[in-house]
């Protein structure tokens, strides 16, 4: 994979963003502060990112004519979520630089291909097996043992498209409920905590990592992130090195997140296993908006614009709390909390599991 090294934007140039959710919204807001314009392409007329840009295209990702017109109006293209069709990115890449490169989507959109890629780098993951039928699922269970986690190979996020299989479960029913012919079975990891690394890489190969973040999920959805993670520095350094190795192997340009499990060492030092890669800015990096000298969003904009990356400096101990579903109704209470910064995404009706906003709380370091 080769990166597009020729991109060098100047203030006033336009970035095209595929996807109109809250990540696209925050990317556009960060770009505006740097004097860069954004145009958002999304099939959803209620996209919250539309509210913060002057130009938007509301069309399906398969609409080649709309994509061509969009490409004519922008200088570089990026995306806010990894399930943008690779074919869409390929159409655009024939006309404008697409960063991160669309070929990366072919690796990260398929959990099996992604796991194979990570394993070939010599990086640890949970044991896994390809599954395409009830028979291959049974064989995979024999190999990996239960409990285990079955996941669709594509289009899963926030716990969708996956299930835990426990001893005694009806295997045929589990397979039927998953509703796919293409899955991966992963060994259940008895992890101590979940962490993530947000890393940025420039086209010249420079990599900057934010402090390792500790994540707490509820109902498979990220609820709270804390930075720094409560882990030894040696383990944090190992996690950052893994993220840098992955970004370099992908010849990545932009921000990506690497999600990892911290696994107890049973008398030895704890280790980390990679769970998955997100080739984009990430929910667990939202703390950087208020808790660091540069946010993940600005870092991504700088990388794809061909500008120097910033050196992230954390402002203190930071906690980010997602406002999910009806949590948004308590936004006024959060506005009264000293040191809290409230971010509301401008979405419509709250729904269970829908990310409506987040709150960042920063505790400055104590003076000696």
XYZ file of C-alpha atoms in Angstrom:
368
model
C 0.000 0.000 0.000
C 1.322 3.441 -0.849
C 0.154 6.752 0.560
C -0.614 9.813 -1.522
C 2.382 11.939 -0.609
C 1.551 14.845 -2.884
C -1.280 16.443 -0.867
C -0.456 19.906 0.470
C -3.512 21.989 1.235
C -3.515 25.677 2.000
C -6.056 27.670 4.023
C -9.198 28.082 1.938
C -8.930 24.655 0.290
C -11.756 22.135 0.660
C -11.831 18.712 2.295
C -14.551 16.272 1.271
C -15.896 14.111 4.100
C -17.750 10.872 3.400
C -20.309 10.391 6.162
C -22.380 12.955 8.008
C -22.455 11.752 11.610
C -20.958 13.337 14.698
C -17.418 12.372 13.683
C -17.814 14.205 10.384
C -19.296 17.135 12.268
C -16.322 17.390 14.629
C -13.843 16.966 11.763
C -15.486 19.849 9.899
C -15.440 22.055 12.996
C -11.731 21.384 13.527
C -10.985 22.082 9.864
C -12.835 25.407 10.040
C -10.626 26.569 12.899
C -7.624 25.975 10.638
C -9.168 27.971 7.789
C -10.076 24.921 5.735
C -13.508 24.343 4.211
C -15.369 21.045 4.242
C -18.051 19.519 2.055
C -19.945 16.546 3.482
C -21.333 13.657 1.408
C -24.020 11.578 3.130
C -27.192 9.746 2.080
C -28.958 10.802 5.304
C -30.787 14.155 4.994
C -30.705 14.518 8.799
C -26.913 14.215 9.029
C -25.677 16.358 11.949
C -22.512 17.254 10.010
C -24.642 19.133 7.465
C -25.361 21.755 10.144
C -21.756 22.961 10.352
C -20.731 23.179 6.682
C -21.793 25.493 3.853
C -21.737 22.758 1.206
C -23.245 19.303 1.439
C -24.241 16.518 -0.916
C -27.144 14.294 0.057
C -26.965 11.245 -2.215
C -26.412 7.509 -2.077
C -22.839 6.238 -1.953
C -23.491 4.331 -5.185
C -24.534 7.518 -7.066
C -21.529 7.886 -9.384
C -22.714 11.152 -10.898
C -23.108 12.732 -7.440
C -19.682 11.402 -6.446
C -18.079 12.947 -9.533
C -19.657 16.345 -8.831
C -18.536 16.064 -5.213
C -14.971 15.266 -6.310
C -14.930 18.340 -8.555
C -15.644 20.566 -5.532
C -12.990 19.255 -3.140
C -9.197 18.974 -2.993
C -8.881 15.805 -0.902
C -11.380 13.223 0.405
C -11.530 11.504 3.786
C -14.187 9.472 5.632
C -15.680 9.463 9.099
C -16.616 5.788 9.349
C -15.093 2.588 8.019
C -18.210 1.142 6.391
C -18.151 3.597 3.505
C -18.274 1.258 0.486
C -14.749 0.628 -0.803
C -16.173 1.046 -4.327
C -17.262 4.603 -3.441
C -13.761 5.452 -2.245
C -12.309 3.872 -5.386
C -14.494 6.022 -7.671
C -13.350 9.137 -5.825
C -9.698 8.042 -5.742
C -9.633 8.138 -9.546
C -10.353 11.878 -9.312
C -8.963 13.147 -6.008
C -6.591 11.857 -3.302
C -8.505 9.749 -0.767
C -6.891 9.593 2.663
C -6.600 7.191 4.356
C -6.118 5.216 1.118
C -9.234 3.300 0.045
C -7.235 0.043 -0.110
C -7.062 0.197 3.696
C -10.843 -0.228 3.826
C -10.461 -3.620 2.134
C -8.388 -4.730 5.125
C -10.352 -3.132 7.954
C -13.901 -3.741 6.686
C -13.490 -7.516 6.994
C -12.737 -8.854 10.471
C -11.017 -11.986 9.167
C -8.745 -10.108 6.761
C -7.985 -7.606 9.539
C -7.095 -10.360 12.030
C -4.860 -12.067 9.456
C -3.129 -8.726 8.765
C -2.484 -8.117 12.488
C -1.261 -11.679 13.051
C 1.199 -11.465 10.141
C 2.751 -8.439 11.854
C 3.521 -10.673 14.835
C 0.990 -8.849 17.023
C -1.127 -10.879 19.429
C -4.888 -11.322 19.031
C -7.462 -13.696 20.459
C -7.462 -17.103 18.759
C -9.850 -17.012 15.798
C -11.262 -19.100 12.961
C -13.157 -18.492 9.723
C -16.797 -19.639 9.839
C -19.128 -20.043 6.858
C -21.666 -22.686 7.955
C -22.987 -24.574 10.960
C -20.460 -27.341 10.211
C -17.487 -24.957 10.152
C -18.821 -23.252 13.289
C -18.854 -26.583 15.119
C -15.302 -27.276 13.911
C -14.194 -23.818 15.054
C -15.715 -24.412 18.499
C -13.776 -27.684 18.754
C -10.608 -25.762 17.925
C -11.177 -22.667 20.099
C -13.478 -23.994 22.879
C -16.298 -22.133 24.648
C -17.160 -19.522 25.650
C -16.346 -17.764 22.379
C -17.576 -14.767 20.423
C -19.024 -15.082 16.932
C -19.045 -11.973 14.752
C -20.104 -11.141 11.238
C -17.021 -10.465 9.131
C -18.440 -7.155 7.917
C -20.625 -4.227 9.069
C -20.558 -4.710 12.821
C -20.182 -1.929 15.394
C -21.357 -1.130 18.953
C -22.024 -4.811 19.591
C -24.136 -5.322 16.455
C -23.528 -8.469 14.423
C -22.021 -10.511 17.246
C -22.967 -12.909 20.026
C -21.323 -14.857 22.837
C -21.613 -18.632 22.524
C -21.635 -20.515 25.824
C -21.641 -24.246 26.594
C -25.117 -25.685 26.041
C -26.207 -23.076 23.480
C -28.075 -24.234 20.368
C -25.347 -23.823 17.733
C -27.739 -24.027 14.783
C -29.923 -21.306 16.324
C -26.900 -19.081 17.017
C -25.844 -19.381 13.380
C -29.359 -18.676 12.117
C -29.737 -15.636 14.390
C -26.451 -14.155 13.132
C -27.981 -14.022 9.651
C -24.785 -14.280 7.608
C -22.744 -16.771 5.615
C -19.494 -15.032 6.489
C -18.358 -14.908 10.121
C -15.396 -15.239 12.434
C -15.242 -17.076 15.760
C -12.940 -15.553 18.382
C -11.847 -16.996 21.695
C -13.358 -15.230 24.690
C -10.628 -13.104 26.285
C -10.708 -12.890 30.124
C -9.435 -9.327 30.013
C -8.569 -7.101 32.932
C -9.557 -3.901 31.130
C -10.158 -2.519 27.664
C -7.855 0.170 26.305
C -7.315 2.010 23.055
C -4.603 4.007 21.352
C -5.398 6.928 19.069
C -2.507 7.362 16.638
C -1.909 9.834 13.830
C 0.457 9.239 10.921
C 1.558 11.728 8.294
C 2.352 10.941 4.667
C 6.050 11.326 5.513
C 5.788 8.533 8.096
C 5.747 10.615 11.275
C 3.575 9.027 14.001
C 2.132 10.725 17.080
C 0.156 8.755 19.677
C -2.176 10.168 22.295
C -2.003 8.809 25.823
C -3.486 5.329 26.163
C -7.177 5.475 27.045
C -9.113 3.106 29.305
C -12.637 2.321 28.122
C -15.788 1.136 29.863
C -18.614 -0.306 27.761
C -22.252 -0.797 28.674
C -24.443 -2.986 26.455
C -21.498 -3.153 24.009
C -21.477 0.650 23.590
C -18.679 2.864 24.875
C -19.908 4.745 27.938
C -16.814 6.168 29.643
C -13.225 6.771 28.550
C -10.462 7.787 30.958
C -7.032 9.118 30.099
C -4.491 8.067 31.044
C -5.327 4.372 31.418
C -4.501 2.874 34.813
C -1.744 0.615 33.480
C 2.039 0.498 33.929
C 4.034 2.727 31.580
C 5.776 -0.316 30.080
C 2.404 -1.709 28.988
C 1.290 1.696 27.670
C 4.509 1.910 25.648
C 3.815 -1.562 24.233
C 0.296 -0.489 23.195
C 1.607 2.671 21.514
C 4.294 0.676 19.692
C 1.633 -1.712 18.378
C -0.456 1.199 17.064
C 2.600 2.704 15.366
C 3.506 -0.640 13.801
C -0.014 -1.070 12.412
C -0.169 2.500 11.062
C 3.213 2.090 9.383
C 2.362 -1.310 7.869
C -0.821 0.180 6.370
C 1.134 3.237 5.103
C -1.654 5.105 6.814
C -2.329 8.833 6.519
C -4.671 10.266 9.157
C -5.894 9.149 12.572
C -6.714 5.566 13.469
C -7.696 3.796 16.684
C -6.420 0.449 17.870
C -8.602 -1.242 20.480
C -6.848 -3.691 22.802
C -7.462 -6.004 25.749
C -5.188 -5.975 28.795
C -4.790 -9.623 29.785
C -3.553 -10.616 33.279
C -0.234 -12.447 33.264
C -1.078 -15.028 35.975
C 1.937 -14.164 38.087
C 3.804 -12.558 35.198
C 3.456 -9.081 33.702
C 0.136 -8.324 31.989
C 0.099 -8.334 28.197
C -2.069 -6.763 25.489
C -4.016 -8.310 22.612
C -5.429 -6.326 19.705
C -9.197 -6.520 19.419
C -9.737 -4.416 16.301
C -8.634 -1.450 14.225
C -10.831 1.560 13.423
C -9.430 3.450 10.388
C -10.810 6.830 11.472
C -11.208 9.181 14.395
C -12.790 7.271 17.252
C -15.243 7.674 20.125
C -12.557 6.774 22.672
C -10.545 9.769 21.473
C -13.233 12.377 22.126
C -11.493 13.331 25.386
C -8.762 14.947 23.272
C -11.115 17.781 22.242
C -10.841 19.385 25.688
C -8.225 17.291 27.430
C -5.195 17.725 25.176
C -3.253 20.439 23.381
C -4.506 19.073 20.052
C -7.585 16.965 19.352
C -7.747 13.760 17.334
C -9.913 15.663 14.853
C -7.394 18.441 14.243
C -4.614 15.847 14.061
C -6.510 13.993 11.337
C -7.108 17.209 9.383
C -3.436 18.124 9.641
C -2.351 14.676 8.413
C -4.595 14.577 5.340
C -3.789 18.243 4.544
C -0.065 17.495 4.468
C 0.540 19.762 7.470
C 2.843 18.991 10.434
C 1.332 16.826 13.156
C 1.003 18.281 16.645
C 2.678 16.862 19.746
C -0.261 15.933 22.026
C 0.061 17.184 25.598
C -2.632 16.032 28.027
C -4.014 18.775 30.290
C -4.631 16.506 33.285
C -6.680 13.460 34.162
C -9.579 13.322 31.711
C -12.927 11.524 31.773
C -15.238 11.411 28.744
C -18.835 10.287 29.277
C -21.060 9.437 26.332
C -24.632 10.712 26.407
C -26.533 7.752 24.970
C -30.250 7.769 24.231
C -32.210 9.494 27.001
C -28.955 10.544 28.728
C -29.207 13.623 26.523
C -32.178 14.828 28.576
C -29.770 15.560 31.454
C -27.609 17.958 29.433
C -28.594 20.955 31.577
C -27.318 19.234 34.703
C -23.962 18.679 33.031
C -23.806 22.377 32.154
C -23.598 23.164 35.880
C -20.659 20.818 36.616
C -17.401 22.752 37.181
C -14.702 21.727 34.710
C -17.131 19.881 32.425
C -17.458 20.652 28.710
C -20.685 19.554 27.000
C -20.791 18.503 23.337
C -24.242 17.951 21.798
C -24.386 16.488 18.295
C -27.586 18.108 17.060
C -29.310 14.794 16.430
C -33.074 14.369 16.514
C -35.103 12.082 18.754
C -33.129 10.078 21.325
C -33.185 6.337 20.733
C -31.762 3.536 22.887
C -28.118 3.054 21.942
C -27.915 6.284 19.925
C -24.946 8.515 20.752
C -26.413 11.976 21.261
C -23.440 13.823 22.735
C -20.613 13.579 25.228
C -19.174 15.386 28.235
C -15.495 15.888 28.998
C -14.223 16.506 32.520
C -10.605 17.577 33.027
C -8.846 17.518 36.398
C -5.671 19.632 36.077
C -2.509 18.192 37.623
C -1.886 19.252 41.197
C 0.772 21.870 41.670
C 3.730 20.696 43.784
